[in-house]
Structures are given as structure tokens and as C-alpha cells.
Short mmCIF file of N, CA, C and O in Angstrom, two decimals:
data_model
loop_
_atom_site.label_atom_id
_atom_site.label_comp_id
_atom_site.label_asym_id
_atom_site.label_seq_id
_atom_site.Cartn_x
_atom_site.Cartn_y
_atom_site.Cartn_z
N UNK N 1 68.07 122.63 88.20
CA UNK N 1 68.42 123.25 89.47
C UNK N 1 69.74 122.64 89.99
O UNK N 1 70.60 123.36 90.45
N UNK N 2 69.84 121.34 89.88
CA UNK N 2 71.04 120.65 90.37
C UNK N 2 72.30 121.17 89.68
O UNK N 2 73.33 121.37 90.31
N UNK N 3 72.20 121.41 88.36
CA UNK N 3 73.36 121.87 87.60
C UNK N 3 73.84 123.24 88.08
O UNK N 3 75.03 123.49 88.21
N UNK N 4 72.90 124.13 88.36
CA UNK N 4 73.26 125.48 88.83
C UNK N 4 73.92 125.41 90.20
O UNK N 4 74.91 126.08 90.46
N UNK N 5 73.38 124.56 91.08
CA UNK N 5 73.98 124.40 92.41
C UNK N 5 75.38 123.79 92.28
O UNK N 5 76.32 124.24 92.94
N UNK N 6 75.53 122.80 91.41
CA UNK N 6 76.85 122.17 91.22
C UNK N 6 77.86 123.15 90.63
O UNK N 6 79.03 123.15 91.04
N UNK N 7 77.42 123.99 89.70
CA UNK N 7 78.33 125.00 89.13
C UNK N 7 78.76 126.01 90.19
O UNK N 7 79.92 126.43 90.23
N UNK N 8 77.84 126.38 91.06
CA UNK N 8 78.15 127.28 92.16
C UNK N 8 79.21 126.64 93.06
O UNK N 8 80.20 127.27 93.44
N UNK N 9 79.01 125.36 93.38
CA UNK N 9 79.96 124.64 94.23
C UNK N 9 81.35 124.61 93.61
O UNK N 9 82.35 124.88 94.29
N UNK N 10 81.41 124.30 92.33
CA UNK N 10 82.70 124.21 91.65
C UNK N 10 83.41 125.55 91.63
O UNK N 10 84.61 125.64 91.94
N UNK N 11 82.69 126.60 91.28
CA UNK N 11 83.29 127.93 91.25
C UNK N 11 83.79 128.37 92.61
O UNK N 11 84.90 128.90 92.74
N UNK N 12 82.99 128.12 93.63
CA UNK N 12 83.36 128.50 94.99
C UNK N 12 84.62 127.74 95.43
O UNK N 12 85.54 128.34 95.99
N UNK N 13 84.65 126.44 95.17
CA UNK N 13 85.81 125.64 95.59
C UNK N 13 87.08 126.05 94.84
O UNK N 13 88.15 126.16 95.44
N UNK N 14 86.96 126.28 93.54
CA UNK N 14 88.13 126.67 92.75
C UNK N 14 88.69 128.00 93.25
O UNK N 14 89.91 128.14 93.44
N UNK N 15 87.84 128.98 93.45
CA UNK N 15 88.33 130.29 93.93
C UNK N 15 88.92 130.13 95.34
O UNK N 15 89.96 130.74 95.64
N UNK N 16 88.31 129.30 96.17
CA UNK N 16 88.86 129.05 97.50
C UNK N 16 90.26 128.48 97.44
O UNK N 16 91.16 128.92 98.17
N UNK N 17 90.48 127.52 96.56
CA UNK N 17 91.82 126.92 96.40
C UNK N 17 92.81 127.96 95.90
O UNK N 17 93.95 128.05 96.38
N UNK N 18 92.38 128.78 94.94
CA UNK N 18 93.27 129.84 94.43
C UNK N 18 93.64 130.82 95.54
O UNK N 18 94.81 131.19 95.69
N UNK N 19 92.66 131.23 96.33
CA UNK N 19 92.94 132.14 97.44
C UNK N 19 93.92 131.51 98.43
O UNK N 19 94.82 132.18 98.93
N UNK N 20 93.74 130.23 98.72
CA UNK N 20 94.65 129.56 99.66
C UNK N 20 96.05 129.43 99.06
O UNK N 20 97.04 129.69 99.74
N UNK N 21 96.13 129.04 97.81
CA UNK N 21 97.43 128.82 97.17
C UNK N 21 98.20 130.12 96.96
O UNK N 21 99.43 130.13 97.02
N UNK N 22 97.49 131.21 96.73
CA UNK N 22 98.14 132.49 96.42
C UNK N 22 97.80 133.55 97.46
O UNK N 22 97.73 134.74 97.14
N UNK N 23 97.61 133.13 98.71
CA UNK N 23 97.18 134.07 99.76
C UNK N 23 98.14 135.25 99.92
O UNK N 23 97.70 136.39 100.08
N UNK N 24 99.41 135.00 99.88
CA UNK N 24 100.38 136.08 100.10
C UNK N 24 100.35 137.12 98.98
O UNK N 24 100.16 138.31 99.25
N UNK N 25 100.53 136.72 97.72
CA UNK N 25 100.48 137.76 96.67
C UNK N 25 99.11 138.41 96.55
O UNK N 25 99.02 139.62 96.28
N UNK N 26 98.03 137.64 96.73
CA UNK N 26 96.69 138.24 96.65
C UNK N 26 96.44 139.18 97.83
O UNK N 26 95.79 140.22 97.67
N UNK N 27 96.96 138.82 98.99
CA UNK N 27 96.82 139.70 100.15
C UNK N 27 97.49 141.04 99.92
O UNK N 27 96.96 142.08 100.32
N UNK N 28 98.64 141.02 99.27
CA UNK N 28 99.32 142.28 98.93
C UNK N 28 98.60 143.02 97.82
O UNK N 28 98.45 144.24 97.87
N UNK N 29 98.15 142.29 96.80
CA UNK N 29 97.48 142.92 95.67
C UNK N 29 96.16 143.56 96.08
O UNK N 29 95.85 144.68 95.69
N UNK N 30 95.38 142.86 96.91
CA UNK N 30 94.06 143.35 97.32
C UNK N 30 94.11 144.24 98.55
O UNK N 30 93.20 145.02 98.79
N UNK N 31 95.15 144.07 99.38
CA UNK N 31 95.30 144.95 100.52
C UNK N 31 95.10 144.37 101.91
O UNK N 31 95.74 144.83 102.84
N UNK N 32 94.22 143.39 102.10
CA UNK N 32 93.93 142.98 103.48
C UNK N 32 94.97 142.08 104.12
O UNK N 32 94.93 141.82 105.31
N UNK N 33 95.91 141.58 103.35
CA UNK N 33 96.97 140.74 103.90
C UNK N 33 96.71 139.26 103.69
O UNK N 33 95.60 138.82 103.38
N UNK N 34 97.77 138.50 103.92
CA UNK N 34 97.77 137.06 103.68
C UNK N 34 96.75 136.33 104.54
O UNK N 34 96.02 135.47 104.05
N UNK N 35 96.71 136.63 105.83
CA UNK N 35 95.85 135.89 106.74
C UNK N 35 94.38 135.97 106.32
O UNK N 35 93.70 134.94 106.24
N UNK N 36 93.88 137.16 106.04
CA UNK N 36 92.47 137.30 105.69
C UNK N 36 92.16 136.61 104.37
O UNK N 36 91.13 135.94 104.24
N UNK N 37 93.04 136.72 103.39
CA UNK N 37 92.81 136.04 102.12
C UNK N 37 92.79 134.53 102.33
O UNK N 37 91.94 133.82 101.76
N UNK N 38 93.68 134.02 103.16
CA UNK N 38 93.71 132.58 103.45
C UNK N 38 92.44 132.14 104.17
O UNK N 38 91.86 131.08 103.86
N UNK N 39 91.97 132.93 105.12
CA UNK N 39 90.74 132.59 105.86
C UNK N 39 89.55 132.59 104.90
O UNK N 39 88.72 131.67 104.92
N UNK N 40 89.47 133.60 104.05
CA UNK N 40 88.37 133.66 103.07
C UNK N 40 88.48 132.48 102.11
O UNK N 40 87.47 131.84 101.77
N UNK N 41 89.69 132.15 101.68
CA UNK N 41 89.88 131.01 100.80
C UNK N 41 89.43 129.70 101.45
O UNK N 41 88.75 128.88 100.82
N UNK N 42 89.80 129.51 102.71
CA UNK N 42 89.38 128.29 103.42
C UNK N 42 87.86 128.25 103.56
O UNK N 42 87.24 127.19 103.36
N UNK N 43 87.25 129.38 103.88
CA UNK N 43 85.79 129.44 104.02
C UNK N 43 85.12 129.13 102.69
O UNK N 43 84.12 128.40 102.63
N UNK N 44 85.68 129.67 101.60
CA UNK N 44 85.10 129.42 100.28
C UNK N 44 85.25 127.96 99.88
O UNK N 44 84.33 127.37 99.31
N UNK N 45 86.39 127.37 100.18
CA UNK N 45 86.60 125.97 99.86
C UNK N 45 85.61 125.10 100.64
O UNK N 45 84.97 124.21 100.07
N UNK N 46 85.47 125.36 101.93
CA UNK N 46 84.52 124.60 102.74
C UNK N 46 83.09 124.80 102.25
O UNK N 46 82.30 123.84 102.19
N UNK N 47 82.74 126.03 101.92
CA UNK N 47 81.40 126.30 101.41
C UNK N 47 81.19 125.57 100.08
O UNK N 47 80.11 125.00 99.84
N UNK N 48 82.19 125.58 99.22
CA UNK N 48 82.09 124.87 97.95
C UNK N 48 81.86 123.39 98.15
O UNK N 48 81.03 122.78 97.46
N UNK N 49 82.56 122.80 99.09
CA UNK N 49 82.37 121.37 99.39
C UNK N 49 80.95 121.14 99.93
O UNK N 49 80.26 120.20 99.51
N UNK N 50 80.50 122.01 100.82
CA UNK N 50 79.14 121.88 101.37
C UNK N 50 78.09 122.02 100.29
O UNK N 50 77.11 121.25 100.26
N UNK N 51 78.27 122.96 99.39
CA UNK N 51 77.31 123.15 98.30
C UNK N 51 77.34 121.94 97.36
O UNK N 51 76.31 121.51 96.85
N UNK N 52 78.52 121.37 97.14
CA UNK N 52 78.64 120.17 96.31
C UNK N 52 77.87 119.01 96.93
O UNK N 52 77.22 118.22 96.22
N UNK N 53 77.92 118.89 98.25
CA UNK N 53 77.15 117.85 98.94
C UNK N 53 75.66 118.06 98.69
O UNK N 53 74.93 117.12 98.38
N UNK N 54 75.22 119.31 98.80
CA UNK N 54 73.81 119.61 98.53
C UNK N 54 73.45 119.22 97.10
O UNK N 54 72.41 118.61 96.86
N UNK N 55 74.31 119.54 96.14
CA UNK N 55 74.03 119.25 94.73
C UNK N 55 73.88 117.75 94.47
O UNK N 55 73.20 117.36 93.52
N UNK N 56 74.49 116.92 95.30
CA UNK N 56 74.43 115.47 95.09
C UNK N 56 73.24 114.81 95.78
O UNK N 56 72.99 113.62 95.55
N UNK N 57 72.53 115.55 96.62
CA UNK N 57 71.39 114.96 97.33
C UNK N 57 70.30 114.57 96.34
O UNK N 57 70.00 115.29 95.40
N UNK N 58 69.69 113.43 96.58
CA UNK N 58 68.59 112.94 95.74
C UNK N 58 67.45 112.53 96.65
O UNK N 58 67.63 111.65 97.46
N UNK N 59 66.30 113.13 96.51
CA UNK N 59 66.01 114.30 95.70
C UNK N 59 66.67 115.54 96.31
O UNK N 59 67.05 115.53 97.48
N UNK N 60 66.78 116.56 95.51
CA UNK N 60 67.41 117.81 95.95
C UNK N 60 66.40 118.57 96.82
O UNK N 60 65.39 119.04 96.33
N UNK N 61 66.67 118.66 98.15
CA UNK N 61 65.70 119.29 99.04
C UNK N 61 65.61 120.80 98.85
O UNK N 61 66.64 121.49 98.77
N UNK N 62 64.40 121.31 98.76
CA UNK N 62 64.19 122.75 98.58
C UNK N 62 64.82 123.53 99.73
O UNK N 62 65.40 124.59 99.51
N UNK N 63 64.75 123.01 100.95
CA UNK N 63 65.33 123.71 102.09
C UNK N 63 66.84 123.85 101.98
O UNK N 63 67.40 124.88 102.35
N UNK N 64 67.48 122.82 101.45
CA UNK N 64 68.94 122.89 101.28
C UNK N 64 69.30 123.92 100.21
O UNK N 64 70.26 124.67 100.36
N UNK N 65 68.52 123.96 99.15
CA UNK N 65 68.77 124.96 98.09
C UNK N 65 68.52 126.36 98.65
O UNK N 65 69.28 127.28 98.36
N UNK N 66 67.48 126.51 99.46
CA UNK N 66 67.26 127.81 100.11
C UNK N 66 68.45 128.19 100.97
O UNK N 66 68.83 129.37 101.04
N UNK N 67 69.05 127.22 101.64
CA UNK N 67 70.24 127.49 102.44
C UNK N 67 71.41 127.97 101.60
O UNK N 67 72.13 128.89 101.99
N UNK N 68 71.59 127.37 100.42
CA UNK N 68 72.65 127.80 99.51
C UNK N 68 72.37 129.23 99.04
O UNK N 68 73.27 130.08 99.03
N UNK N 69 71.12 129.51 98.69
CA UNK N 69 70.74 130.86 98.25
C UNK N 69 70.97 131.85 99.39
O UNK N 69 71.52 132.94 99.18
N UNK N 70 70.58 131.47 100.60
CA UNK N 70 70.79 132.34 101.76
C UNK N 70 72.26 132.60 102.03
O UNK N 70 72.64 133.71 102.39
N UNK N 71 73.09 131.59 101.83
CA UNK N 71 74.53 131.78 101.99
C UNK N 71 75.08 132.79 100.99
O UNK N 71 75.90 133.63 101.33
N UNK N 72 74.59 132.71 99.76
CA UNK N 72 75.00 133.69 98.74
C UNK N 72 74.55 135.09 99.11
O UNK N 72 75.32 136.05 98.99
N UNK N 73 73.31 135.20 99.58
CA UNK N 73 72.79 136.52 99.98
C UNK N 73 73.60 137.07 101.15
O UNK N 73 73.93 138.27 101.18
N UNK N 74 73.96 136.20 102.10
CA UNK N 74 74.78 136.63 103.24
C UNK N 74 76.14 137.14 102.76
O UNK N 74 76.63 138.17 103.23
N UNK N 75 76.75 136.42 101.82
CA UNK N 75 78.06 136.82 101.28
C UNK N 75 77.96 138.20 100.63
O UNK N 75 78.83 139.05 100.82
N UNK N 76 76.90 138.42 99.85
CA UNK N 76 76.71 139.71 99.20
C UNK N 76 76.56 140.82 100.24
O UNK N 76 77.22 141.86 100.15
N UNK N 77 75.72 140.60 101.23
CA UNK N 77 75.51 141.61 102.28
C UNK N 77 76.78 141.87 103.08
O UNK N 77 77.10 143.02 103.40
N UNK N 78 77.52 140.81 103.39
CA UNK N 78 78.78 140.97 104.12
C UNK N 78 79.79 141.76 103.30
O UNK N 78 80.48 142.65 103.82
N UNK N 79 79.86 141.48 102.02
CA UNK N 79 80.77 142.20 101.13
C UNK N 79 80.39 143.67 101.04
O UNK N 79 81.26 144.56 101.12
N UNK N 80 79.10 143.94 100.88
CA UNK N 80 78.64 145.33 100.81
C UNK N 80 78.89 146.07 102.13
O UNK N 80 79.29 147.24 102.12
N UNK N 81 78.66 145.39 103.25
CA UNK N 81 78.93 146.01 104.55
C UNK N 81 80.41 146.32 104.71
O UNK N 81 80.79 147.39 105.19
N UNK N 82 81.26 145.37 104.30
CA UNK N 82 82.71 145.60 104.39
C UNK N 82 83.13 146.80 103.56
O UNK N 82 83.99 147.59 103.99
N UNK N 83 82.53 146.96 102.40
CA UNK N 83 82.84 148.11 101.56
C UNK N 83 82.29 149.40 102.16
O UNK N 83 83.01 150.40 102.26
N UNK N 84 81.04 149.38 102.57
CA UNK N 84 80.39 150.59 103.07
C UNK N 84 80.99 151.07 104.39
O UNK N 84 81.11 152.28 104.63
N UNK N 85 81.37 150.13 105.24
CA UNK N 85 81.89 150.47 106.56
C UNK N 85 83.41 150.50 106.61
O UNK N 85 83.99 150.71 107.67
N UNK N 86 84.04 150.27 105.46
CA UNK N 86 85.50 150.33 105.34
C UNK N 86 86.19 149.43 106.37
O UNK N 86 87.12 149.84 107.05
N UNK N 87 85.70 148.18 106.47
CA UNK N 87 86.27 147.23 107.43
C UNK N 87 87.66 146.76 107.04
O UNK N 87 88.43 146.33 107.89
N UNK N 88 87.96 146.80 105.76
CA UNK N 88 89.22 146.27 105.25
C UNK N 88 90.07 147.39 104.69
O UNK N 88 89.57 148.41 104.26
N UNK N 89 91.35 147.18 104.69
CA UNK N 89 92.26 148.14 104.08
C UNK N 89 92.54 147.64 102.67
O UNK N 89 93.50 146.91 102.45
N UNK N 90 91.66 148.01 101.75
CA UNK N 90 91.77 147.50 100.39
C UNK N 90 92.51 148.48 99.48
O UNK N 90 92.35 149.69 99.61
N UNK N 91 93.27 147.92 98.58
CA UNK N 91 93.87 148.72 97.51
C UNK N 91 92.76 149.01 96.49
O UNK N 91 91.65 148.48 96.59
N UNK N 92 93.08 149.80 95.50
CA UNK N 92 92.11 150.04 94.43
C UNK N 92 91.74 148.73 93.75
O UNK N 92 90.56 148.47 93.47
N UNK N 93 92.73 147.88 93.53
CA UNK N 93 92.46 146.57 92.94
C UNK N 93 91.56 145.75 93.85
O UNK N 93 90.64 145.07 93.38
N UNK N 94 91.79 145.81 95.14
CA UNK N 94 90.96 145.09 96.10
C UNK N 94 89.52 145.59 96.11
O UNK N 94 88.58 144.80 96.22
N UNK N 95 89.36 146.91 96.00
CA UNK N 95 88.00 147.47 95.93
C UNK N 95 87.27 146.98 94.68
O UNK N 95 86.12 146.54 94.75
N UNK N 96 87.96 147.05 93.55
CA UNK N 96 87.35 146.61 92.29
C UNK N 96 87.03 145.12 92.37
O UNK N 96 85.94 144.68 92.00
N UNK N 97 87.98 144.33 92.86
CA UNK N 97 87.77 142.89 92.97
C UNK N 97 86.59 142.58 93.89
O UNK N 97 85.78 141.68 93.60
N UNK N 98 86.46 143.28 94.98
CA UNK N 98 85.35 143.03 95.91
C UNK N 98 84.01 143.28 95.23
O UNK N 98 83.07 142.49 95.37
N UNK N 99 83.92 144.37 94.47
CA UNK N 99 82.70 144.64 93.71
C UNK N 99 82.47 143.55 92.66
O UNK N 99 81.34 143.07 92.49
N UNK N 100 83.53 143.15 91.96
CA UNK N 100 83.39 142.15 90.91
C UNK N 100 83.00 140.78 91.45
O UNK N 100 82.26 140.05 90.79
N UNK N 101 83.51 140.41 92.63
CA UNK N 101 83.18 139.09 93.15
C UNK N 101 81.74 138.99 93.65
O UNK N 101 81.22 137.90 93.83
N UNK N 102 81.09 140.13 93.84
CA UNK N 102 79.68 140.11 94.21
C UNK N 102 78.82 139.63 93.04
O UNK N 102 77.81 138.94 93.23
N UNK N 103 79.23 139.96 91.82
CA UNK N 103 78.42 139.65 90.64
C UNK N 103 78.13 138.17 90.43
O UNK N 103 76.97 137.79 90.27
N UNK N 104 79.14 137.28 90.42
CA UNK N 104 78.81 135.87 90.20
C UNK N 104 77.97 135.28 91.34
O UNK N 104 77.12 134.43 91.10
N UNK N 105 78.21 135.75 92.55
CA UNK N 105 77.40 135.27 93.67
C UNK N 105 75.93 135.66 93.47
O UNK N 105 75.02 134.85 93.66
N UNK N 106 75.71 136.91 93.04
CA UNK N 106 74.34 137.37 92.79
C UNK N 106 73.71 136.60 91.62
O UNK N 106 72.53 136.25 91.68
N UNK N 107 74.49 136.34 90.58
CA UNK N 107 73.97 135.59 89.43
C UNK N 107 73.57 134.18 89.86
O UNK N 107 72.47 133.71 89.54
N UNK N 108 74.44 133.49 90.60
CA UNK N 108 74.10 132.13 91.04
C UNK N 108 72.89 132.13 91.97
O UNK N 108 72.00 131.28 91.83
N UNK N 109 72.83 133.06 92.91
CA UNK N 109 71.68 133.12 93.81
C UNK N 109 70.39 133.37 93.03
O UNK N 109 69.35 132.76 93.31
N UNK N 110 70.46 134.23 92.03
CA UNK N 110 69.29 134.51 91.20
C UNK N 110 68.87 133.29 90.39
O UNK N 110 67.69 132.93 90.34
N UNK N 111 69.83 132.64 89.75
CA UNK N 111 69.53 131.44 88.97
C UNK N 111 68.98 130.32 89.85
O UNK N 111 68.05 129.61 89.45
N UNK N 112 69.56 130.17 91.03
CA UNK N 112 69.07 129.14 91.95
C UNK N 112 67.65 129.45 92.42
O UNK N 112 66.81 128.55 92.53
N UNK N 113 67.37 130.72 92.66
CA UNK N 113 66.02 131.12 93.07
C UNK N 113 65.02 130.82 91.96
O UNK N 113 63.94 130.25 92.21
N UNK N 114 65.36 131.18 90.73
CA UNK N 114 64.47 130.92 89.60
C UNK N 114 64.26 129.41 89.40
O UNK N 114 63.14 128.97 89.17
N UNK N 115 65.34 128.65 89.49
CA UNK N 115 65.24 127.20 89.32
C UNK N 115 64.41 126.57 90.44
O UNK N 115 63.60 125.67 90.18
N UNK N 116 64.59 127.04 91.65
CA UNK N 116 63.81 126.50 92.77
C UNK N 116 62.33 126.81 92.60
O UNK N 116 61.48 125.94 92.81
N UNK N 117 62.02 128.03 92.20
CA UNK N 117 60.61 128.40 91.97
C UNK N 117 59.99 127.52 90.88
O UNK N 117 58.87 127.03 91.02
N UNK N 118 60.73 127.32 89.81
CA UNK N 118 60.22 126.46 88.72
C UNK N 118 60.02 125.03 89.20
O UNK N 118 59.01 124.39 88.88
N UNK N 119 60.96 124.55 89.98
CA UNK N 119 60.87 123.20 90.53
C UNK N 119 59.66 123.04 91.44
O UNK N 119 58.93 122.04 91.36
N UNK N 120 59.44 124.03 92.29
CA UNK N 120 58.31 123.96 93.21
C UNK N 120 56.97 124.08 92.48
O UNK N 120 55.99 123.43 92.86
N UNK N 121 56.94 124.88 91.41
CA UNK N 121 55.70 124.99 90.61
C UNK N 121 55.40 123.68 89.89
O UNK N 121 54.23 123.31 89.73
N UNK N 122 56.46 123.01 89.46
CA UNK N 122 56.28 121.77 88.72
C UNK N 122 55.77 120.64 89.61
O UNK N 122 55.28 119.63 89.13
N UNK N 123 55.93 120.85 90.90
CA UNK N 123 55.36 119.90 91.84
C UNK N 123 56.31 118.93 92.37
O UNK N 123 56.19 117.95 92.89
#
């Protein structure tokens, strides 16, 4: 379980840094502009750091893992709402990227849920 949470943290932080470092070109490529990409990048970096803190806790608290899973579910729902309600002015690339970025979040949330269930069953 710890490994899956740590991998989630690393991925989130890396993408956050990339969004921050390339906010201007990504804002143009995806459509919403530099400011929103930078804000999302900062949020992802902070979330990645927070998830990394959770991954280092000993023992790894089930409630903290549930919080990480809930954060992933919130991100998925927020992304779907943004797409469905057309909150952002996305280019075609931005639309595709938004759909694609939902996938790893869903995979990590699913893996974390399975790992947490196994951990709780094991006692």
C-alpha cells in the first residue's frame, strides 16, 4: 500500500513541477491560459508533497489513505464537471489531455482502494 501511495505522490509532484515550469506554453496548448495551468501545477505539487508525507507515516493510517483516495475521486469529479459544464476554454489538445489525465488518477485511486482493503483484511 505504501508503494502505491508513494508512486502517486511522485507522479503528482512531477506533473505539478512540469505545469509550473511550462505554464505559459501549456496554457496556450491546452487553452485555459498560463494562470490556470500554474495554479493547477502548484496545487498538484502541494498535493504530491502531502501525499508523500502520508506515504512516510508509520504505521500508514487507513484514514490518511482514505483521504488520498478521496482527493483522487474529487479530482476526477472536478475534471468531469469541468468538461461537462464547459468551465474551461480548452483546445482539442486540452480536451484530450483532460480526459487522459483522469486515467492515472483513477488507476491510483483504484489500486489504493484495493491495497487498503487487503491491508484491513489482513488485520
